[in-house]
XYZ file of C-alpha atoms in Angstrom:
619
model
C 102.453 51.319 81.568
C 100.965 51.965 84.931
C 98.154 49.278 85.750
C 96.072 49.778 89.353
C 93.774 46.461 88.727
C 93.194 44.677 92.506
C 95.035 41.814 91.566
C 98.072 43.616 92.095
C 98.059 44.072 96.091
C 97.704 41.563 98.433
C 96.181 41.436 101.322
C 99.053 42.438 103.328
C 99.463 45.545 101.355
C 102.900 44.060 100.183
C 103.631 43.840 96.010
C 103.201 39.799 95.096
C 106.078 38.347 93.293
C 105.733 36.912 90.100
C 106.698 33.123 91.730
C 103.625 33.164 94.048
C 101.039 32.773 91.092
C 102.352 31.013 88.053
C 99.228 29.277 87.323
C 97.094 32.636 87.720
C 100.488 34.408 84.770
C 99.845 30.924 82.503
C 95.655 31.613 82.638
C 95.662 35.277 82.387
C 98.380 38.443 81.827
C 98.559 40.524 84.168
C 101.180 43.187 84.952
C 103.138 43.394 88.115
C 105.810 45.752 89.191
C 108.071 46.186 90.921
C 108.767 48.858 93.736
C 111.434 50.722 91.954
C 109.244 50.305 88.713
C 105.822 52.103 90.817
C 108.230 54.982 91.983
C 108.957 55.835 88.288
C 105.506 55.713 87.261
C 104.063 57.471 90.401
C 107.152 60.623 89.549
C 105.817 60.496 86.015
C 102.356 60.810 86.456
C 103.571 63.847 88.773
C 105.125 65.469 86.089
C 102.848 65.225 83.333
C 100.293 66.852 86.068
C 102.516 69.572 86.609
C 103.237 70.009 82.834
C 99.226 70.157 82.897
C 98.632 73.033 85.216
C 101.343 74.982 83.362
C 100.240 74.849 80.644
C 95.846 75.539 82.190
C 97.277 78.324 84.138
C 98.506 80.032 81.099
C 95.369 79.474 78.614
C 93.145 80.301 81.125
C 95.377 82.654 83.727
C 93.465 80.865 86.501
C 94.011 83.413 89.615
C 94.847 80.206 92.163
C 97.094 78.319 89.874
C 99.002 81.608 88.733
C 99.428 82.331 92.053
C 100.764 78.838 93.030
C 103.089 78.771 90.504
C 104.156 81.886 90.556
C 105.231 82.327 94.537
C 109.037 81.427 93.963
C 109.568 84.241 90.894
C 108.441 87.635 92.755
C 111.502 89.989 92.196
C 112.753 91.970 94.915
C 114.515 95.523 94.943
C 118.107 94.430 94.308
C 119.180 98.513 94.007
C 122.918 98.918 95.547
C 124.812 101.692 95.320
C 127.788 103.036 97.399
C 126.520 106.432 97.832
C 123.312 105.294 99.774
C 124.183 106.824 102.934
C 126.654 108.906 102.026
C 126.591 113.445 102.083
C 123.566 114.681 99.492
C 125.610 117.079 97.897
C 129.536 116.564 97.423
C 129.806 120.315 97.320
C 127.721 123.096 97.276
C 126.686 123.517 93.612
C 123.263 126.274 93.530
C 125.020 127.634 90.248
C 123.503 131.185 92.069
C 125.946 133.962 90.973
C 125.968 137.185 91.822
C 126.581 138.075 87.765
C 124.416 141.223 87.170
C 122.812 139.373 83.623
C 120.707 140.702 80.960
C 119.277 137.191 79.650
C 115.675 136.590 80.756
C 115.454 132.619 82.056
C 114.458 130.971 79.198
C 116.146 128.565 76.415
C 116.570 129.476 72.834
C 116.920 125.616 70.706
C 118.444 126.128 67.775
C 118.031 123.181 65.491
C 119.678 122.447 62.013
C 115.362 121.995 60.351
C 112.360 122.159 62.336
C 111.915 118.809 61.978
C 115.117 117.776 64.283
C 114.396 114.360 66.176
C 116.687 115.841 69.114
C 115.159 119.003 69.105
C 112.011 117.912 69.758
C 113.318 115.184 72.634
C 114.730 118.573 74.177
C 111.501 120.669 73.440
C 109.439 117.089 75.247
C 112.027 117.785 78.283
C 111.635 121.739 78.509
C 108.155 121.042 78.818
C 107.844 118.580 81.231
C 109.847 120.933 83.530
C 108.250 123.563 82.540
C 111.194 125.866 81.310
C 110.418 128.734 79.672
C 111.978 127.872 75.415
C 111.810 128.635 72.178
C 113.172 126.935 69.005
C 114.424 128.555 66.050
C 116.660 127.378 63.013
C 120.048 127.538 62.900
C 121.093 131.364 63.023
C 123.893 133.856 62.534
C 126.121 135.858 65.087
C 125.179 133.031 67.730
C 128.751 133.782 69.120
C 128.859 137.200 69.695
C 125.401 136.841 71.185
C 126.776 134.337 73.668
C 129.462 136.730 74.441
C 127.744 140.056 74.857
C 124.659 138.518 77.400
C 126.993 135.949 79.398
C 124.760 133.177 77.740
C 126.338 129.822 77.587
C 125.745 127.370 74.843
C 124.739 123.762 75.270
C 125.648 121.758 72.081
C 124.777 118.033 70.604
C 127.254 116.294 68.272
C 125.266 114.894 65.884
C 125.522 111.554 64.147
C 126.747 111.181 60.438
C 126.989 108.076 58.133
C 130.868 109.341 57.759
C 133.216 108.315 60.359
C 135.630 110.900 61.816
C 138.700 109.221 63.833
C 140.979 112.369 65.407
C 138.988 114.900 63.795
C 139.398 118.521 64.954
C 135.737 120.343 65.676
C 136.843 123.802 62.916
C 138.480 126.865 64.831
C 138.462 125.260 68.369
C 141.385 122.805 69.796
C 139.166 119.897 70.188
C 139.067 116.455 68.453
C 136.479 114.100 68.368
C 136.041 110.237 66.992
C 132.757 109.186 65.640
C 130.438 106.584 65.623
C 131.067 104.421 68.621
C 129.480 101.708 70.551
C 130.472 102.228 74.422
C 129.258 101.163 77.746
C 129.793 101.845 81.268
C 129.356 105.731 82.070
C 130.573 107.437 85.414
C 130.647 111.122 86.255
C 133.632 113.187 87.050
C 132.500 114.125 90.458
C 134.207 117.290 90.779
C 132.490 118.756 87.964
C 130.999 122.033 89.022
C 128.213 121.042 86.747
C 126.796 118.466 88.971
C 123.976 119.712 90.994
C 120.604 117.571 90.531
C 122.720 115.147 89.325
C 124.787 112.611 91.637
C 128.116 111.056 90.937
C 129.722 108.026 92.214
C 127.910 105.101 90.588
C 128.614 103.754 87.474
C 125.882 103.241 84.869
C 126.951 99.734 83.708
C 126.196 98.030 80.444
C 126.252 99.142 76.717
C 124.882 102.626 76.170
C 122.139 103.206 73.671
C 123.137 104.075 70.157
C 125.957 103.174 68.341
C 126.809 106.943 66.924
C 128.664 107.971 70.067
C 131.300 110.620 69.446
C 134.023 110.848 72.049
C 136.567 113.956 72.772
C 140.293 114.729 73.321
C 141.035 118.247 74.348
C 144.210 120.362 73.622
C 143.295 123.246 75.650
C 143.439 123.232 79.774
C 139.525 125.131 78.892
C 138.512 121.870 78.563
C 137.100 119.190 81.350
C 135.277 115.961 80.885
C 131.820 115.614 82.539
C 131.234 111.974 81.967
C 133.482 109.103 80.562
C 132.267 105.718 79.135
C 134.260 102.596 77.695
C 134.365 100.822 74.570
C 133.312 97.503 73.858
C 136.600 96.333 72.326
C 140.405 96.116 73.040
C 141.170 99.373 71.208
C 140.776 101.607 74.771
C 143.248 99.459 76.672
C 146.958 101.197 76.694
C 150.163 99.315 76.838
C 149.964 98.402 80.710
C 146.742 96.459 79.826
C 144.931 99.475 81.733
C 141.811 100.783 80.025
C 141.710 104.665 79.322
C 137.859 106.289 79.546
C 136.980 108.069 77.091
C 135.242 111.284 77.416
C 131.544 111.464 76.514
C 130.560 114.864 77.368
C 132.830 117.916 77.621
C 132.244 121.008 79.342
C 134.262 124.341 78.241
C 134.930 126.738 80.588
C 135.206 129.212 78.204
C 139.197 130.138 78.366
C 139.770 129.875 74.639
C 136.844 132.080 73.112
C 135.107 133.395 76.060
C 132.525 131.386 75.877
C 131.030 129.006 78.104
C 129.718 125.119 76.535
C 128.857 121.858 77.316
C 129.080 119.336 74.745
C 127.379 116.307 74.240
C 128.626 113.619 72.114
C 125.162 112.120 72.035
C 121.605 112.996 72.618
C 119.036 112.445 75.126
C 118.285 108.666 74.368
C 120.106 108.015 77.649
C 118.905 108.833 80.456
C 121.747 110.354 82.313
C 122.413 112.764 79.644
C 118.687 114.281 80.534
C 120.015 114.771 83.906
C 123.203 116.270 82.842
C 121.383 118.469 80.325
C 118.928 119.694 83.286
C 122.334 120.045 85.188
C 124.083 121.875 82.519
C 121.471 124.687 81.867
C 121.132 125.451 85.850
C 125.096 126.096 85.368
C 125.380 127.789 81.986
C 122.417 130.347 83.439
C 123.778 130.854 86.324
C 121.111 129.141 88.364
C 118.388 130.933 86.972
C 117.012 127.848 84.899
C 117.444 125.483 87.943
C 114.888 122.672 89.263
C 114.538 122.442 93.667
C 115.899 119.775 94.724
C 112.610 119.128 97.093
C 109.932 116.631 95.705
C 107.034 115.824 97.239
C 105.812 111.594 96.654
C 102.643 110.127 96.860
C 100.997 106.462 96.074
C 97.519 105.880 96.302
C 96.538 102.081 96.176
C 93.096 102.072 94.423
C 90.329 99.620 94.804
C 91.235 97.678 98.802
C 88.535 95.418 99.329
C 87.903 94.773 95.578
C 89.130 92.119 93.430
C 88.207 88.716 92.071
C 89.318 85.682 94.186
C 92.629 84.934 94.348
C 93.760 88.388 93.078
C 92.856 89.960 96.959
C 95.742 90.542 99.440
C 96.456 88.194 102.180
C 97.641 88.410 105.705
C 101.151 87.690 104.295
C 101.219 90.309 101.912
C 99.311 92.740 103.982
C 102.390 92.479 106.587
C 104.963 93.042 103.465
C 103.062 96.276 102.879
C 102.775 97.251 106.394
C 107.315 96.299 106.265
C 108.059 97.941 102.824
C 105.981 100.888 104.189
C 108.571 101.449 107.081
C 111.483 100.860 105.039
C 110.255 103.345 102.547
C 109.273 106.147 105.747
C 112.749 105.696 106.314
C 113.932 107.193 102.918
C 110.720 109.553 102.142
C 110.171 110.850 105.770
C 106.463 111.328 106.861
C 105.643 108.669 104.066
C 102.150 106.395 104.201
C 100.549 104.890 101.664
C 96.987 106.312 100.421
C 94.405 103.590 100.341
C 91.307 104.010 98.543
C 88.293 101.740 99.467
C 84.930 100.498 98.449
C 83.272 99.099 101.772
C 80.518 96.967 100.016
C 83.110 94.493 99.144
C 84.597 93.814 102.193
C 85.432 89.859 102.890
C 84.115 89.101 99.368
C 87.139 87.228 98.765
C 88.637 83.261 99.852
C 89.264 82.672 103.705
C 92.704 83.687 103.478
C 91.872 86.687 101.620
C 89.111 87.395 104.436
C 91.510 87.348 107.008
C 94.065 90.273 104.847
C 91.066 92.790 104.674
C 90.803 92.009 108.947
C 94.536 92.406 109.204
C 94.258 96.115 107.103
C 91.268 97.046 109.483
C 93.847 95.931 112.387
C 96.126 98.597 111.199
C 94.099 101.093 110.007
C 95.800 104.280 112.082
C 98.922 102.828 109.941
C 97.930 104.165 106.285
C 96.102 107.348 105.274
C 92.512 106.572 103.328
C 89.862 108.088 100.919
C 86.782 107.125 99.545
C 85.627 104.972 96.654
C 81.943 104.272 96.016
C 80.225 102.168 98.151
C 79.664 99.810 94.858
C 82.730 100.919 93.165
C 80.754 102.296 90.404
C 81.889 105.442 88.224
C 80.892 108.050 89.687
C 79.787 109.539 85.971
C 77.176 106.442 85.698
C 74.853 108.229 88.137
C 72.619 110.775 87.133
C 70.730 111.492 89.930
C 72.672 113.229 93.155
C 70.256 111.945 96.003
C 71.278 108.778 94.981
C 75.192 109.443 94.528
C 74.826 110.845 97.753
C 73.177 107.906 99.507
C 76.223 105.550 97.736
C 78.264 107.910 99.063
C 77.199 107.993 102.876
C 77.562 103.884 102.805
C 81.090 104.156 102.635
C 81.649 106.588 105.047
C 79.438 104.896 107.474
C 81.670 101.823 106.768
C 84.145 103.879 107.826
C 82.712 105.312 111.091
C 82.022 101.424 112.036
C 85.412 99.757 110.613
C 85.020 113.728 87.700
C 81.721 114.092 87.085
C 79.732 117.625 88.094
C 77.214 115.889 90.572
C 80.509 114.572 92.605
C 81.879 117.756 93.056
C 78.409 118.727 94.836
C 78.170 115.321 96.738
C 82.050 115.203 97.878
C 81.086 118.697 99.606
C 77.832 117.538 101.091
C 78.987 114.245 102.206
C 83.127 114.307 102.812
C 83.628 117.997 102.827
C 86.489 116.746 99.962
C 88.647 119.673 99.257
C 91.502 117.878 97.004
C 91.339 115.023 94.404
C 93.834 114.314 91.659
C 93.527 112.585 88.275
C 95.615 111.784 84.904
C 92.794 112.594 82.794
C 93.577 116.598 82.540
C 93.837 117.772 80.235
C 94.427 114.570 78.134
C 96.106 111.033 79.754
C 98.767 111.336 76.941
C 101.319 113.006 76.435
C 101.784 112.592 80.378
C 104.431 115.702 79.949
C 101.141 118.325 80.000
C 99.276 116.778 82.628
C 98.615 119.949 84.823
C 96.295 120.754 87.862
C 92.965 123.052 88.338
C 90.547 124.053 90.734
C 86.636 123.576 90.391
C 83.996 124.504 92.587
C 86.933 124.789 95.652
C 88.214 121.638 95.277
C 91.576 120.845 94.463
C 92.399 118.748 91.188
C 96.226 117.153 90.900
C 97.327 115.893 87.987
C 98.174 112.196 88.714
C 101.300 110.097 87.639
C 101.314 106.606 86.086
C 103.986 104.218 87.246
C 103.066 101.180 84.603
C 101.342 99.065 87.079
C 97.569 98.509 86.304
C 95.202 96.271 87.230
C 95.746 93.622 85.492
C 99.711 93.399 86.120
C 99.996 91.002 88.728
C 103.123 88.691 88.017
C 105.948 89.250 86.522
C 106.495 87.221 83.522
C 103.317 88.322 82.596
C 104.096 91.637 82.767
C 104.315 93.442 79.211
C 107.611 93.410 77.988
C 109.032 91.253 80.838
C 110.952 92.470 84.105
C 113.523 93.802 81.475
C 110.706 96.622 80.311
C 109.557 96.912 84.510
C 112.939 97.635 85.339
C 113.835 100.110 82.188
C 111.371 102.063 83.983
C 112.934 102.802 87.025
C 116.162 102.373 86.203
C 116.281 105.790 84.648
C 113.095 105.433 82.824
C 109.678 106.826 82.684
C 108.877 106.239 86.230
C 112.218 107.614 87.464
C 111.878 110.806 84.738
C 108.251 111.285 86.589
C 109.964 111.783 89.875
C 112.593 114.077 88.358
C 110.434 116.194 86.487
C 107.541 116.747 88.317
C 107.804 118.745 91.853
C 104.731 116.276 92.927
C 103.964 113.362 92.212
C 101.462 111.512 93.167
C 101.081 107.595 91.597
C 98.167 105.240 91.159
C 98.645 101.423 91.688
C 95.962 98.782 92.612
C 95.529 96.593 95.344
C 95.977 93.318 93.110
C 99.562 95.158 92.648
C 100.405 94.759 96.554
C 99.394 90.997 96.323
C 100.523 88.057 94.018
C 104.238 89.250 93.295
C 103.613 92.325 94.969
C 104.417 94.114 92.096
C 103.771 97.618 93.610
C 105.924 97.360 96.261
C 108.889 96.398 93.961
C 108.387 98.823 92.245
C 108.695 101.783 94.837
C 111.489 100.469 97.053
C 113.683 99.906 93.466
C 113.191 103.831 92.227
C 113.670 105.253 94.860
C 116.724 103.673 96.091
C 117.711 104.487 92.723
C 117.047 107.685 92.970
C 119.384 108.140 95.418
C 122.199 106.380 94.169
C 121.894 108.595 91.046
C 120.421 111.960 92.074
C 120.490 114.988 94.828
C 117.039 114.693 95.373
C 115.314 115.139 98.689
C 112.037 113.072 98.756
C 109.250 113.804 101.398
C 105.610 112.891 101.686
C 102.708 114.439 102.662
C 98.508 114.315 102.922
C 96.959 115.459 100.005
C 96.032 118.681 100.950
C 99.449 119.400 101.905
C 100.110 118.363 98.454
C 97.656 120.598 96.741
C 98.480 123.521 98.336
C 101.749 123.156 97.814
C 100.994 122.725 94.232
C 98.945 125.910 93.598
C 101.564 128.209 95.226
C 104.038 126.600 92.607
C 101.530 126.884 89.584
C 99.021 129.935 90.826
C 98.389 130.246 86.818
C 96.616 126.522 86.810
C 94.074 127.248 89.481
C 91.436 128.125 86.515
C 91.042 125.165 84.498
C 90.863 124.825 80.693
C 87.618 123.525 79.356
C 88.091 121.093 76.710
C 85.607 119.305 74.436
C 84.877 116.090 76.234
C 83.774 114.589 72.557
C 87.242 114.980 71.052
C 89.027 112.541 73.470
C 87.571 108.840 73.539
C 88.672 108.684 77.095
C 86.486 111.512 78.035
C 83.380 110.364 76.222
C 83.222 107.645 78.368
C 83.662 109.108 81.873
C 80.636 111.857 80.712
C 77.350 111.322 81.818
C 74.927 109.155 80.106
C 72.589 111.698 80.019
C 75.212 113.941 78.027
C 75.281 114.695 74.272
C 77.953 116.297 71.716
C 75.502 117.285 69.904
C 74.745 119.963 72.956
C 78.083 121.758 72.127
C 78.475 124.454 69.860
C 80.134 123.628 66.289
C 81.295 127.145 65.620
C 82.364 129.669 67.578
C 82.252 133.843 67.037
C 84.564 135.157 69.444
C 85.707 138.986 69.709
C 85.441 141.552 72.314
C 82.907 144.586 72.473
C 82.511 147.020 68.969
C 84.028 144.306 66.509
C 81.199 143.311 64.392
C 80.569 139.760 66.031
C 76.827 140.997 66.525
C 76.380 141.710 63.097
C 78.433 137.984 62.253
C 76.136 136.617 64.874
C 73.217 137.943 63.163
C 73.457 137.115 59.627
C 74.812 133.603 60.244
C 71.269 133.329 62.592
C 69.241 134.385 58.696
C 70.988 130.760 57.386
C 68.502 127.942 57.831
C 71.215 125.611 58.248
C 72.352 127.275 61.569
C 71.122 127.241 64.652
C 72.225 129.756 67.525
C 72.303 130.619 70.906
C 69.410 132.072 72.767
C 70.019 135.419 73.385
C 71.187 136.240 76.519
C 68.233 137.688 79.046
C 71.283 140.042 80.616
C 72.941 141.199 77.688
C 70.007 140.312 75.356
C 72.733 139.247 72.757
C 75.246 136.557 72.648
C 75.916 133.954 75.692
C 79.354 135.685 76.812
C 80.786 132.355 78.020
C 84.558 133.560 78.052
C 84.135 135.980 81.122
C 84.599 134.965 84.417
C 81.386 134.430 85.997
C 80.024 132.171 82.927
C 83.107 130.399 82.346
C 83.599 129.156 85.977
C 80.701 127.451 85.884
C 81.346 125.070 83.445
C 80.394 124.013 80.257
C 77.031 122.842 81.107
């Protein structure tokens, strides 16, 4: 027990021992310690405090005591590979041939039902690359297909309860064992195959699945692709040596005149969704092939706002201005975006004052765009003077340091010609996201990278570093990259402070992507970006109106002053001499129904499908 009555010091701040006072221990107890004795109480009393704040911090995520606590656990990019610095492309691999081909560039899936779990990962894929496909079931005279239009055939070995050890795949000299749990894949780096895809690295650790199939070839047409071990002592041969086993097999079509690669599992890991990219460039002769050129953004939303303690400080504004360089170094012409609301500039603690002066200091270092002044949705207003005036605040700020009145007041105000967002057409599946062009300004689609807001430290992260680094370790993040030609990413400010999440984040995929891909990164300004993006996709430049009331997301960004009931529940649709006047007319006799106007050019229906009306929007 620790006891801090006066009685216990005397005057010469020195601890009394018990022998000076035995009358005063006879009259009345006190308790005395001893020096060694106050040490252990003072260390205790120091840990139960510290077992306090823990445990405060977490019930009420208190932005200062997170932030104290957390200092020591920010993770930092711990990507190696040998293959860093070394040649882009081994060899020359553009799968161009000078074959004279009557196939058109475009896959045919053939799937055992409709219903096919792998077709439909391989479908996802097509689509996110946009590849031309189409699925059908299982057919007849595939073979002599293959053979008469130089087609090549990609092929999945699927899994089966049954387990086949030394089994030989019917009419071919090929044998394959079943149902295996293996780890640690590497590429055969001579593989004529390889293009996208980079070899040299080893993808350590078990591979997903336990239904692996693995191959042993009696035929010189056959040559592995990739090789993986097992996780026992059944691979190791009598000089205690372990043999790899092959995991994917490509046949270079000596036996049957046919060309295939063969997978002996599906797309659950990620390398195989390289390979297959990888395979169909070959097998088409490079007419199904991605560039190798992608073009990399990141925007960091919302500088200036944030509660206190969430805000950047000088420290971490210096490890943006660092990881920035590093980064330039690997994606040349490279800056990040910033995106700022000037009203809440030095709103935060002193420290958190002095970051927003250090940005200002190095303002010529990033590239910027606008916020509101406020940061308030832009949808919230519905009256464009005052957008307008809102908007003029922050670019006065910045003189001295999607919603239809924005498109108006971005003209008016910032001239804006490009914007991007994740909303079009829908946020999910992030595989259709596509671009569009409204009123002359440019509309990207926008990437997510899993950072938000809210994810500030690590172990608070959702799913742990584990589920961070699944993402760009051959994850979502790094399948963004691959997919898409551009790509540009939100993240937040609070991402760039606390354990500077964002920055993590970055550096790790895309020294990853270079220690596992042929890719050639770059950056640009926006505008470089959009045009860019509308000579790739000319098709997207109209966009696709969709009804705002059948997506939650969109309800909420629509004006206030907006109703669903406004839009049409039924639509007549035909062109000229089909009857839809006559439709249009006796549905108008039902009291239940209530029509259009009629139109004061064509004096009948509203023609909203041709070009003039339907560029204007749905309003």
């Amino acid at each position: 027990m620790c006891d801090d009555s006066r009685p216990l010091l005397g005057g010469n701040n020195r601890l009394p021992s018990v022998r000076h006072f035995p009358q005063r221990i006879k009259k009345k107890t006190s308790w005395v310690l001893k020096p060694a004795a106050l040490r252990k109480c003072v260390i205790a009393v120091i840990f139960f405090s510290i077992i306090l704040i823990i445990v405060y911090s977490r019930q009420t995520r208190s932005p200062y005591l997170t932030t104290f606590m957390q200092r020591n656990t920010r993770p930092e990019p711990n990507i190696r590979c040998g293959v860093m610095n070394g040649p882009r492309i081994l060899q020359n691999h553009d799968h161009k041939t000078d074959a004279r081909l009557r196939s058109y560039p475009k896959v045919l899936v053939f799937v055992e039902t409709m219903y096919s779990k792998l077709g439909r990962d391989i479908a996802e894929l097509l689509v996110h690359t946009r590849i031309k496909y189409k699925i059908e079931v299982t057919g007849e005279l595939l073979d002599k297909y293959c053979r008469e239009y130089s087609v090549g055939m990609i092929g999945f070995i699927t899994p089966e309860e049954e387990t086949y050890v030394g089994s030989q795949l019917k009419g071919f000299p090929l044998f394959i064992h079943t149902n295996l749990k293996l780890k640690d894949a590497a590429l055969n780096a001579a593989s004529q195959i390889l293009r996208l895809t980079r070899a040299g690295e080893t993808a350590w650790g078990e591979l997903p699945g336990n239904d692996w199939t693995v191959f042993q070839a009696n035929h010189s047409t056959y040559e592995p692709l990739e090789w993986a071990n097992r996780n026992d002592m059944f691979q190791i041969n009598d000089s205690g040596v372990k043999i790899p086993l092959p995991t994917i097999i490509q046949d270079h079509g000596l036996f049957d005149n046919i060309q295939r690669v063969i997978f002996g599992s599906g797309l659950k890991f990620w390398l195989h969704r390289l390979l297959f990219l990888d395979s169909l460039s070959y097998l088409s002769h490079g007419q199904l092939s991605l560039s190798l050129d992608r073009k990399f953004l990141v925007d960091i939303d919302d500088i200036f706002v944030g509660e206190v303690g969430t805000r950047l400080r000088p420290e971490d504004v210096k490890a943006l201005i660092n990881t920035q360089a590093r980064l330039a170094s690997m994606v040349p012409g490279f800056k990040f975006n910033l995106g700022f609301s000037g009203k809440y500039f030095h709103h935060g603690n002193s420290e958190e004052d002095k970051g927003d002066d250090l940005i200002l200091k190095n303002i010529d270092k990033f590239m910027w765009f606008s916020h509101m002044w406020n940061h308030l949705q832009p949808h919230l207003y519905d009256n464009l003077t005052l957008l307008m005036e809102d908007m003029m605040l922050n670019k006065n700020f910045a003189k001295d340091k999607v919603h239809e009145l924005l498109y108006t007041a971005w003209k008016k105000v910032w001239n804006i010609r490009v914007t991007s967002t994740e909303e079009y057409p829908h946020l999910r599946p992030a595989r259709l996201r596509r671009g569009f062009i409204h009123r002359n300004i440019m509309v990207l689609p926008r990437q997510t990278c899993g950072l938000f807001t809210h994810t500030m430290l690590i172990d608070r992260y959702p799913g742990g570093r584990e589920k961070l680094d699944e993402s760009i370790q051959g994850g979502e993040l790094f399948q963004s990259i691959v997919y898409n030609p551009i790509n540009i990413f939100m993240t937040h400010m609070s991402n760039y402070g606390n354990d500077r999440l964002g920055l993590y984040t970055f550096e790790s995929v895309i020294k990853f992507l270079q220690c596992w891909t042929n890719i050639k990164l770059t950056s640009a300004p926006p505008l470089q970006l959009a045009e860019n993006y509308f000579k790739l996709y000319p098709g997207e430049a109209d966009p696709v109106w969709g009804n705002p009331c059948d997506d939650p997301r969109h309800q909420k960004i629509w004006s206030k002053n907006k109703s669903c009931d406004s839009l049409p529940k039924f639509l007549v649709i035909g062109p000229q001499k089909t009857g839809t006047t006559a439709l249009y007319t006796f549905l108008s006799l039902h009291p239940a129904i209530a029509s259009n106007l009629p139109s004061p050019t064509t004096f009948e229906e509203i023609q909203f499908f041709n070009a003039h009306n339907y560029l204007r929007g749905l309003d």
